[in-house]
Tab-separated table of C-alpha atoms in Angstrom:
chain	number	residue	atom	x	y	z
A	1	MET	CA	0.000	0.000	0.000
A	2	GLU	CA	1.363	3.379	-1.023
A	3	CYS	CA	1.692	6.024	1.678
A	4	ARG	CA	-0.496	9.072	0.999
A	5	THR	CA	1.331	11.459	3.319
A	6	TYR	CA	4.743	13.017	3.827
A	7	THR	CA	6.511	13.585	7.113
A	8	VAL	CA	7.911	17.003	7.947
A	9	ASP	CA	11.420	15.584	7.490
A	10	GLU	CA	10.514	14.332	4.003
A	11	VAL	CA	9.126	17.756	3.075
A	12	ALA	CA	12.295	19.429	4.385
A	13	GLN	CA	14.448	17.061	2.341
A	14	MET	CA	12.426	17.619	-0.849
A	15	LEU	CA	12.660	21.390	-0.459
A	16	GLY	CA	16.301	21.371	0.607
A	17	VAL	CA	15.584	23.224	3.843
A	18	SER	CA	16.033	22.474	7.532
A	19	ALA	CA	13.399	20.639	9.533
A	20	SER	CA	12.702	23.803	11.533
A	21	GLN	CA	11.968	25.693	8.306
A	22	ALA	CA	9.629	22.893	7.201
A	23	TYR	CA	7.820	23.062	10.563
A	24	ARG	CA	7.436	26.811	10.016
A	25	LEU	CA	5.737	26.157	6.650
A	26	VAL	CA	3.349	23.760	8.390
A	27	ARG	CA	2.566	26.342	11.105
A	28	GLU	CA	1.906	28.984	8.439
A	29	GLY	CA	-0.719	26.687	6.917
A	30	LEU	CA	0.662	26.827	3.383
A	31	PHE	CA	-0.586	23.275	2.854
A	32	LYS	CA	-2.816	20.971	4.855
A	33	SER	CA	-1.402	18.944	7.702
A	34	VAL	CA	-2.766	16.654	10.368
A	35	ARG	CA	-1.371	15.900	13.816
A	36	ILE	CA	-1.583	12.271	14.928
A	37	GLY	CA	-0.323	12.133	18.492
A	38	ASN	CA	3.095	13.783	18.350
A	39	ALA	CA	3.492	13.175	14.616
A	40	ILE	CA	2.599	15.623	11.860
A	41	ARG	CA	1.613	14.259	8.472
A	42	ILE	CA	1.172	16.276	5.297
A	43	PRO	CA	-1.172	14.892	2.623
A	44	LYS	CA	0.796	14.416	-0.598
A	45	ARG	CA	-1.970	15.941	-2.711
A	46	SER	CA	-2.060	19.151	-0.652
A	47	PHE	CA	1.723	19.529	-0.619
A	48	ASP	CA	2.080	18.747	-4.322
A	49	GLN	CA	-0.646	21.269	-5.241
A	50	TRP	CA	1.175	23.938	-3.206
A	51	LEU	CA	4.554	23.073	-4.752
A	52	GLU	CA	3.444	22.763	-8.396
A	53	PRO	CA	3.037	26.486	-9.229
A	54	LEU	CA	6.319	27.346	-7.506
A	55	ASP	CA	8.191	25.512	-10.274
A	56	LEU	CA	11.192	24.623	-8.086
């Protein structure tokens, strides 16, 4: 089964930024995220839709 979410660390790695910068993006609400216990998960669809127009 394919995972439908990214972790904050995965997002940071994809963007080439630090984990703290990725957490800041999550706090700013630039894409959807969900907290499950202590973990934060970012739906791939939401993140990819945010990233697409940035053309990075």
